[in-house]
PDB file of C-alpha atoms in Angstrom:
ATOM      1  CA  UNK A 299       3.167 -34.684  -5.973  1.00  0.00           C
ATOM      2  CA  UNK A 300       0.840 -34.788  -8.693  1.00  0.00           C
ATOM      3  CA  UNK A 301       1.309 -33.127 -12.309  1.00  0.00           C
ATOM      4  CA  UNK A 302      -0.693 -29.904 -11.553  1.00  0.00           C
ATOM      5  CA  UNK A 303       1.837 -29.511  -8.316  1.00  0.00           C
ATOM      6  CA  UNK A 304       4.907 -30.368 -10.229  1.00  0.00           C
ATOM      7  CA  UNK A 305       4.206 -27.458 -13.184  1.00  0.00           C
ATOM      8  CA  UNK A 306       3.333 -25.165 -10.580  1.00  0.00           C
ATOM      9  CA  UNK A 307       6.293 -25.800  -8.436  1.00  0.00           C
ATOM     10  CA  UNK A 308       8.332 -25.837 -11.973  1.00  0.00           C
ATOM     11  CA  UNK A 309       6.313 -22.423 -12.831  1.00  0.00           C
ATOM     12  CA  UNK A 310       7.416 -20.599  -9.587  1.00  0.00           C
ATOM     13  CA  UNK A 311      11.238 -21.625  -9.952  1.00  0.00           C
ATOM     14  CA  UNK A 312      11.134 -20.011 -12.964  1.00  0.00           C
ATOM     15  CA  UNK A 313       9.783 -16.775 -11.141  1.00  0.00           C
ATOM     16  CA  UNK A 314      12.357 -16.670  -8.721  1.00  0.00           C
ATOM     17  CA  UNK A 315      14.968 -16.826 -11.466  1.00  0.00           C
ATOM     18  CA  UNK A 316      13.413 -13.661 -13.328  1.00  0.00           C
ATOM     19  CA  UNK A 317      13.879 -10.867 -13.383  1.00  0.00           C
ATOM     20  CA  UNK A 318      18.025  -3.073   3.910  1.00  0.00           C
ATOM     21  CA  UNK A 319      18.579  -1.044   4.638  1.00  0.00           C
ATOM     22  CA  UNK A 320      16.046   1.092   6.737  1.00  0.00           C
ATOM     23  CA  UNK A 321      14.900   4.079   5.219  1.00  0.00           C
ATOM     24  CA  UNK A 322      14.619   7.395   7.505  1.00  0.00           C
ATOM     25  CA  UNK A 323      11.667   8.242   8.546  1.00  0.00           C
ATOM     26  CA  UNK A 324      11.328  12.053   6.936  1.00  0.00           C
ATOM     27  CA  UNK A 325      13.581  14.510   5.421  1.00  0.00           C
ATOM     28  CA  UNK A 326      13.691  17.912   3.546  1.00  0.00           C
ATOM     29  CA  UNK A 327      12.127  17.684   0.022  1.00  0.00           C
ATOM     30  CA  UNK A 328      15.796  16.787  -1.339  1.00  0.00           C
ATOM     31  CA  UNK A 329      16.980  14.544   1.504  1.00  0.00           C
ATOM     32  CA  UNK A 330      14.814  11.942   1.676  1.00  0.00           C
ATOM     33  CA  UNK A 331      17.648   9.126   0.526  1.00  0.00           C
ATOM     34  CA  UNK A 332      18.035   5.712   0.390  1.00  0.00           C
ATOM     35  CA  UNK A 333      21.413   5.201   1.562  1.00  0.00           C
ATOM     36  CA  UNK A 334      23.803   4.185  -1.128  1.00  0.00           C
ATOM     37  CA  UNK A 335      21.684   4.956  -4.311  1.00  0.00           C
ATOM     38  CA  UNK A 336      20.906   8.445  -5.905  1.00  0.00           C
ATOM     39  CA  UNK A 337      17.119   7.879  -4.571  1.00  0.00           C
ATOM     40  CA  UNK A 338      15.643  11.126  -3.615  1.00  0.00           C
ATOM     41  CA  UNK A 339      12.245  12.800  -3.954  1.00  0.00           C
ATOM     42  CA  UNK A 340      13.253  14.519  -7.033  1.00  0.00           C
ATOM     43  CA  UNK A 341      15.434  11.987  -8.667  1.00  0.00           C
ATOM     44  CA  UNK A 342      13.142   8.962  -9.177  1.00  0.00           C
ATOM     45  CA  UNK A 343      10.040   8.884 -11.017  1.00  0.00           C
ATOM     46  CA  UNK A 344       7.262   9.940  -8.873  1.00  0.00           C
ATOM     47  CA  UNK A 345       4.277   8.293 -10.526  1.00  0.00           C
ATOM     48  CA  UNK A 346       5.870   4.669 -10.887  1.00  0.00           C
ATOM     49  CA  UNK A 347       7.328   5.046  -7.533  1.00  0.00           C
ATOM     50  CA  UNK A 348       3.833   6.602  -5.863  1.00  0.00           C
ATOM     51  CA  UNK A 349       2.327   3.621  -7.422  1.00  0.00           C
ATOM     52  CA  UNK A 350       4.837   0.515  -6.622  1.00  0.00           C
ATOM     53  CA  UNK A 351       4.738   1.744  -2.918  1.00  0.00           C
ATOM     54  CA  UNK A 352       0.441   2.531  -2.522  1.00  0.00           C
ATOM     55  CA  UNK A 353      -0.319  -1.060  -4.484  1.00  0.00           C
ATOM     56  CA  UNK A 354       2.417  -2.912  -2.285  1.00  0.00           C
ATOM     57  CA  UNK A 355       1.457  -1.263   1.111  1.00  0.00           C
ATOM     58  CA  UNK A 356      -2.276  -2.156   0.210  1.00  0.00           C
ATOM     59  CA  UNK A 357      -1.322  -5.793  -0.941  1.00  0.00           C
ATOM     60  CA  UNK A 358       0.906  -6.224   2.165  1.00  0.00           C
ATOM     61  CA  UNK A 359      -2.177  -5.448   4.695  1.00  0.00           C
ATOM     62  CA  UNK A 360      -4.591  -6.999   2.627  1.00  0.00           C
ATOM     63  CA  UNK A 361      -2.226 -10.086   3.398  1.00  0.00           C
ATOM     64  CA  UNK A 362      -2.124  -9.348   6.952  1.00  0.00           C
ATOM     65  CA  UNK A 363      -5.964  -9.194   6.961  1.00  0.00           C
ATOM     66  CA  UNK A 364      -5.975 -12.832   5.233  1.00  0.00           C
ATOM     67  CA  UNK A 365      -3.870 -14.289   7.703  1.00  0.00           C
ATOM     68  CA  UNK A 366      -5.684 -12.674  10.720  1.00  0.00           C
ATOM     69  CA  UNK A 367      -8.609 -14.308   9.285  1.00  0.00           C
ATOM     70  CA  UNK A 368      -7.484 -17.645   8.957  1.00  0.00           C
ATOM     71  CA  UNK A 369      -5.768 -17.681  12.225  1.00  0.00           C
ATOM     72  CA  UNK A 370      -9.232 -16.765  14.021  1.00  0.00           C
ATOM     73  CA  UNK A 371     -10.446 -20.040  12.454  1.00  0.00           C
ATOM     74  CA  UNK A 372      -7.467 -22.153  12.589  1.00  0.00           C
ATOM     75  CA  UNK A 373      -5.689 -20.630  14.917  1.00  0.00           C
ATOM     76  CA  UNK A 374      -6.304 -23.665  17.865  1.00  0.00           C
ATOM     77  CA  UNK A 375      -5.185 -26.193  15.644  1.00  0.00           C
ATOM     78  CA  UNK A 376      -2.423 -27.638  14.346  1.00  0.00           C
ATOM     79  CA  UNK A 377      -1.257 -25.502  11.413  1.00  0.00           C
ATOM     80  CA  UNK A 378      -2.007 -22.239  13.587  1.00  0.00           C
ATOM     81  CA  UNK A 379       1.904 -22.084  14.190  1.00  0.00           C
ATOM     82  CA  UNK A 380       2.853 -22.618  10.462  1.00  0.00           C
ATOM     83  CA  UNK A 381      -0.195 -19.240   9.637  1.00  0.00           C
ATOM     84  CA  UNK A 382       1.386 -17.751  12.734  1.00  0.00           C
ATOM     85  CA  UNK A 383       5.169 -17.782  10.986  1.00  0.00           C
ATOM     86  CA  UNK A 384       3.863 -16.649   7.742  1.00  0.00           C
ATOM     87  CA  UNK A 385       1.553 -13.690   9.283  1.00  0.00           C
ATOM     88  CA  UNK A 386       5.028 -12.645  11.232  1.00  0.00           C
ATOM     89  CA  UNK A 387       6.929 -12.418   8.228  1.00  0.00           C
ATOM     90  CA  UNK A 388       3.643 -10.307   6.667  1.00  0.00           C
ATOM     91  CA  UNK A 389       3.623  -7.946   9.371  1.00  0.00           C
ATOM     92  CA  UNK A 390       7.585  -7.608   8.929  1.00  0.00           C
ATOM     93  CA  UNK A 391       6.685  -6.576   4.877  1.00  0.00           C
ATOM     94  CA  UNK A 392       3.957  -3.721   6.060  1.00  0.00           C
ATOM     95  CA  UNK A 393       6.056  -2.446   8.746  1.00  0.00           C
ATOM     96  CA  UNK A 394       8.702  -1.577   5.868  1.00  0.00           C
ATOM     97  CA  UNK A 395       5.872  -0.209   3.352  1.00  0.00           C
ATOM     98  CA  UNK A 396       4.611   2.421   6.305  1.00  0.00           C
ATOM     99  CA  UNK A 397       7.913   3.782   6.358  1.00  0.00           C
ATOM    100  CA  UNK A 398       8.137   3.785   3.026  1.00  0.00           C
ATOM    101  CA  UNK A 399       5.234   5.703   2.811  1.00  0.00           C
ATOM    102  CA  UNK A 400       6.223   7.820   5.044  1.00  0.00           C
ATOM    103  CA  UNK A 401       9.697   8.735   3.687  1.00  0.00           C
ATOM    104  CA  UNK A 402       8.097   9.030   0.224  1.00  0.00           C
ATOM    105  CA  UNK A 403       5.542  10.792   0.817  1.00  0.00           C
ATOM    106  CA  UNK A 404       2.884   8.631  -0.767  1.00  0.00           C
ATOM    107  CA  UNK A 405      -0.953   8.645   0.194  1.00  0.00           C
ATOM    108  CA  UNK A 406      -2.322   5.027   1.161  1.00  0.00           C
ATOM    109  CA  UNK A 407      -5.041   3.940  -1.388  1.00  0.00           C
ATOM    110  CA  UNK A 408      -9.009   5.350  -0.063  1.00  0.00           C
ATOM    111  CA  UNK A 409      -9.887   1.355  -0.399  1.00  0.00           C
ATOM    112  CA  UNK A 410      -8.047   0.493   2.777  1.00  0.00           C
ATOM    113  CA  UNK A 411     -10.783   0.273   4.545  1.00  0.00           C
ATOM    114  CA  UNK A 412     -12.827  -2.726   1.850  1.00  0.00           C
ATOM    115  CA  UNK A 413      -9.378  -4.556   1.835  1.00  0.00           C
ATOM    116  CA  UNK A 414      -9.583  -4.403   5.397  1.00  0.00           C
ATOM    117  CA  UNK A 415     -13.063  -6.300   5.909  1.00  0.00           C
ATOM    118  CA  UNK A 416     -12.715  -8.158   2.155  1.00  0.00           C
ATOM    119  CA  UNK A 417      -9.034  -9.506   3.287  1.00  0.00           C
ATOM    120  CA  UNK A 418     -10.414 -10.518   6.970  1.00  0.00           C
ATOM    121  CA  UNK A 419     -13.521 -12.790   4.990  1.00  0.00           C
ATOM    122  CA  UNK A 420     -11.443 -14.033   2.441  1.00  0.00           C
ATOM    123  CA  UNK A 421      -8.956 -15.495   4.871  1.00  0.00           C
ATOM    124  CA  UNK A 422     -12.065 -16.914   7.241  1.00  0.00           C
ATOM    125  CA  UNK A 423     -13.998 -17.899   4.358  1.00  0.00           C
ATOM    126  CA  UNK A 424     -11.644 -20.203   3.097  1.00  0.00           C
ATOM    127  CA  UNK A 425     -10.247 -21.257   6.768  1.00  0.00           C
ATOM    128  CA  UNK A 426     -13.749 -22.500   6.810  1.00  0.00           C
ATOM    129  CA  UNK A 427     -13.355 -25.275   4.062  1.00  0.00           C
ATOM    130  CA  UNK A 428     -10.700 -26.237   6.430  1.00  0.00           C
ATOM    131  CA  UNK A 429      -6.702 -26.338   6.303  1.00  0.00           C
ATOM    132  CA  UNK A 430      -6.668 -27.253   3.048  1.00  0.00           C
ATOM    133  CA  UNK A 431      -8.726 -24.579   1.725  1.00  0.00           C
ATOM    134  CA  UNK A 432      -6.570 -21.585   3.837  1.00  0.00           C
ATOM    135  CA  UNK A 433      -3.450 -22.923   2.235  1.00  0.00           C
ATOM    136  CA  UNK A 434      -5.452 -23.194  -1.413  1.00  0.00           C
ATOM    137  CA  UNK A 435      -6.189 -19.295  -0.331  1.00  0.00           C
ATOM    138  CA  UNK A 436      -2.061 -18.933   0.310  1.00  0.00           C
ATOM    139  CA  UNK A 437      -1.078 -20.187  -2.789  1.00  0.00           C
ATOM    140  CA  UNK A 438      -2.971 -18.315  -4.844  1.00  0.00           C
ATOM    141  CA  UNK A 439      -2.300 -14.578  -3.233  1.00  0.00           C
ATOM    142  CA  UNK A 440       1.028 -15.106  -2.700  1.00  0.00           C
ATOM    143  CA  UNK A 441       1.682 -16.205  -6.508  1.00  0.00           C
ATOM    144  CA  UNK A 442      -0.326 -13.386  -7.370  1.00  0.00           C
ATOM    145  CA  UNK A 443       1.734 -11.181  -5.051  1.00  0.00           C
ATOM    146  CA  UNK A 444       4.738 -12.823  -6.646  1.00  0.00           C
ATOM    147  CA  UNK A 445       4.403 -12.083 -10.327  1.00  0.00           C
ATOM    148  CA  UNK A 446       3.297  -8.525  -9.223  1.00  0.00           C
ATOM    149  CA  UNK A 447       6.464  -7.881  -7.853  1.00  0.00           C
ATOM    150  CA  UNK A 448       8.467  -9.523 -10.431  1.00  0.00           C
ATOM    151  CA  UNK A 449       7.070  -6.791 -12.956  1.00  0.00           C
ATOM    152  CA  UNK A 450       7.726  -3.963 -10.111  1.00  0.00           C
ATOM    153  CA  UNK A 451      11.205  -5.370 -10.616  1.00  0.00           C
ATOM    154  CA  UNK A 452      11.112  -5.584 -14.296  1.00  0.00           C
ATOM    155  CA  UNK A 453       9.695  -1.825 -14.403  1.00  0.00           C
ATOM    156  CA  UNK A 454      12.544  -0.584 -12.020  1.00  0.00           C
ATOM    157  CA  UNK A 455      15.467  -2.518 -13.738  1.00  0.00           C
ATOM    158  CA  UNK A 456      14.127  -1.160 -17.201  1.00  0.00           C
ATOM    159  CA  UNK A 457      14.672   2.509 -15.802  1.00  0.00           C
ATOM    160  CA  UNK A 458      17.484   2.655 -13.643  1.00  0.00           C
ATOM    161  CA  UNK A 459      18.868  -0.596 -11.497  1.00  0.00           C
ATOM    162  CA  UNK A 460      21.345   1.912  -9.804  1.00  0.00           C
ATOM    163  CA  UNK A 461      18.977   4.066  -8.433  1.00  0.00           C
ATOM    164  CA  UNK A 462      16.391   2.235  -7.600  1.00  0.00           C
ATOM    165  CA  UNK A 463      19.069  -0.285  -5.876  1.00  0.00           C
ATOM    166  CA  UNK A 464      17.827  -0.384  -2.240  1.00  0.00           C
ATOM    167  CA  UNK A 465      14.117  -0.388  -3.598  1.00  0.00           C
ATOM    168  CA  UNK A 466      14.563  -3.337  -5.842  1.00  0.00           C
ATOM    169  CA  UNK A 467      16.162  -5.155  -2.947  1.00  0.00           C
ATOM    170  CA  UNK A 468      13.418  -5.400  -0.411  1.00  0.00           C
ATOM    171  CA  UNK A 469      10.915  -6.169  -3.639  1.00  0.00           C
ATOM    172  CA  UNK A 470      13.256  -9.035  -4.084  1.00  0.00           C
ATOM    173  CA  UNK A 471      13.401  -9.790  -0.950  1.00  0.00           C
ATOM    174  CA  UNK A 472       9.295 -10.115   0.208  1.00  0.00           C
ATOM    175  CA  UNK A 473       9.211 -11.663  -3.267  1.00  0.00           C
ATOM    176  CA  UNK A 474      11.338 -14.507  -2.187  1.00  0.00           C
ATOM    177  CA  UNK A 475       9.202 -14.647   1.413  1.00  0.00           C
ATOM    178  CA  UNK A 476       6.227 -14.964  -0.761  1.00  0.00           C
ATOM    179  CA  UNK A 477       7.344 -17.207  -2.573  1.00  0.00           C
ATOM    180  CA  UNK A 478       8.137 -19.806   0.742  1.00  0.00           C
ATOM    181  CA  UNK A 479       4.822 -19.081   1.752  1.00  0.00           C
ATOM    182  CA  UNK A 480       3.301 -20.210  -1.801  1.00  0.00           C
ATOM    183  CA  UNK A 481       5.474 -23.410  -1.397  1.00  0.00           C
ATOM    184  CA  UNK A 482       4.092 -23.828   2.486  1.00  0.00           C
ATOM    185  CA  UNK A 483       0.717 -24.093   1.110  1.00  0.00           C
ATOM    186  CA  UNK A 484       1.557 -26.596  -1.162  1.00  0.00           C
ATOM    187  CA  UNK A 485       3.464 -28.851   1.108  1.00  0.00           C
ATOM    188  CA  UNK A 486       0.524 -28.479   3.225  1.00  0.00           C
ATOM    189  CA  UNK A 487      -2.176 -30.149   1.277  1.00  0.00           C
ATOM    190  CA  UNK A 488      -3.633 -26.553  -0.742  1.00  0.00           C
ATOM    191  CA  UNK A 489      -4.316 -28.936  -3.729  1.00  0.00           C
ATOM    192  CA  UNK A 490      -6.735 -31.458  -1.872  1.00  0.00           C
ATOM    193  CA  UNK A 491      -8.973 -27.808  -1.592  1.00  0.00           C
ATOM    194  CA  UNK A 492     -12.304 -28.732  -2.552  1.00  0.00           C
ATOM    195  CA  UNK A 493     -12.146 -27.439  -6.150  1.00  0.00           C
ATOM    196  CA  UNK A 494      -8.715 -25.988  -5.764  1.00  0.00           C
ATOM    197  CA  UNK A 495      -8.550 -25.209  -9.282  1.00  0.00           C
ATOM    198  CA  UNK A 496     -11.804 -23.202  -9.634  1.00  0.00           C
ATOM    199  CA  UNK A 497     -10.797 -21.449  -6.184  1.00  0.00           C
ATOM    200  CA  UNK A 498      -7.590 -20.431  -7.116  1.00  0.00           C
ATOM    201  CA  UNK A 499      -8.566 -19.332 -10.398  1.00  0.00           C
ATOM    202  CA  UNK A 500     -11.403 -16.756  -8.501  1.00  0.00           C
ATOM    203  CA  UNK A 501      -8.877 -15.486  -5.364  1.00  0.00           C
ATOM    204  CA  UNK A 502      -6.046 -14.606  -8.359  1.00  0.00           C
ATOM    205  CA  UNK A 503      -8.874 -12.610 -10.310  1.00  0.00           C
ATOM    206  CA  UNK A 504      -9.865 -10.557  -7.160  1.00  0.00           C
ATOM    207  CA  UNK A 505      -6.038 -10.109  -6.509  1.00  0.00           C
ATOM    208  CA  UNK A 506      -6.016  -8.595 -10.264  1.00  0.00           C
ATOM    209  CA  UNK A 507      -8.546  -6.524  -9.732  1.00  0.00           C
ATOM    210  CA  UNK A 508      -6.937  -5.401  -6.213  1.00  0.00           C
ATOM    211  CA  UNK A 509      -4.300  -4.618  -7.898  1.00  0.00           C
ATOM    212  CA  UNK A 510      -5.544  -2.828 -10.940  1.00  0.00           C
ATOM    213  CA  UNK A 511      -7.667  -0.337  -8.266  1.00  0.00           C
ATOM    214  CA  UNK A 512      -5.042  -0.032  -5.444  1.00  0.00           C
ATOM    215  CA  UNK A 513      -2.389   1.404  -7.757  1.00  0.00           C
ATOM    216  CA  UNK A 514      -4.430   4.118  -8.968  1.00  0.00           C
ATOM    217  CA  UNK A 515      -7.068   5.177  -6.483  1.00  0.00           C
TER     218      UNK A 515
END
């Protein structure tokens, strides 16, 4: 592995080490619960909670766009089964967010629909450049994703660990899925990406930026 792979493998332990139950589907204004923590519509904080849920539910189907792009290039070939796992697992992480949305009560973000045909071309585009360059696209979102969900965590532990209990544990948990799929890319060649550097730099911008919009429009 070269020195670039070794500080970012180094750089992701050290994320890891930072700092389900299903949920029911609807319930009376009061009696939407998570089941062991004091989690109800009017317990938590609305506006963080609104907020963690939209930006996560958009970042979990732009994922699932990505990977549905890349598999209609790569599909056929012979890392098709190793996208194939890690789109599962995806569509495993928005199943969970819908019925979070649901239970909470929390509109999806009006950009669904660019995330939808940006997510789809990002994933093709870079399936273009070849394996290499769909795994380059991997590691890059799903660090992004990663960080953004360590400071979800960070934000939730800050204001009440007990309550937000059940919450905190599937962030930690997709956190820890993203994180696998980060470390697929790598052990699949992402760094031999023509200019993986400059590539990852501009796919972890946009992911800032989808981010920044998701959570608040």
């Amino acid at each position: 592995m070269s020195c670039a792979g070794a500080t970012a493998v180094r750089s992701l332990w050290r994320l890891r080490t930072a700092a389900m139950r299903p949920l029911p589907a609807y319930g009376s204004r009061s009696g939407v619960r998570l089941s062991s923590s004091g989690m109800t519509l009017d317990s938590i904080n609305r506006a963080a909670v609104d907020r963690i849920i939209r930006v996560d539910h958009a970042g979990e189907y732009g994922a699932n766009r990505i990977y549905a792009g890349q598999m209609a290039v790569l599909g056929r070939t012979s890392v098709g089964p190793v996208i194939q796992k890690m789109w599962d697992q995806e569509k495993d992480h928005l199943k969970k967010f819908n019925e979070l949305m649901v239970a909470f009560r929390v509109r999806p973000t009006i950009l669904m629909p660019f995330w939808n045909v940006v997510g789809f071309a990002l994933g093709a585009g870079t399936a273009l450049l070849g394996k290499e360059g769909a795994m380059a696209c991997t590691v890059a979102v799903e660090e992004s994703i990663a960080l953004h969900y360590n400071n979800q965590i960070r934000t939730l532990m800050e204001e009440d660990p007990d309550k937000y209990e059940e919450l905190l544990q599937v962030i930690r948990k997709f956190r820890d899925e993203e994180l696998e799929h980060h470390d697929i890319g790598l052990e699949h060649d992402a760094q031999l990406a023509p200019a993986y550097a400059v590539l990852k730099s501009v796919i972890q911008a946009g992911c800032s930026v989808a981010i920044y919009l998701s959570e608040r429009f």
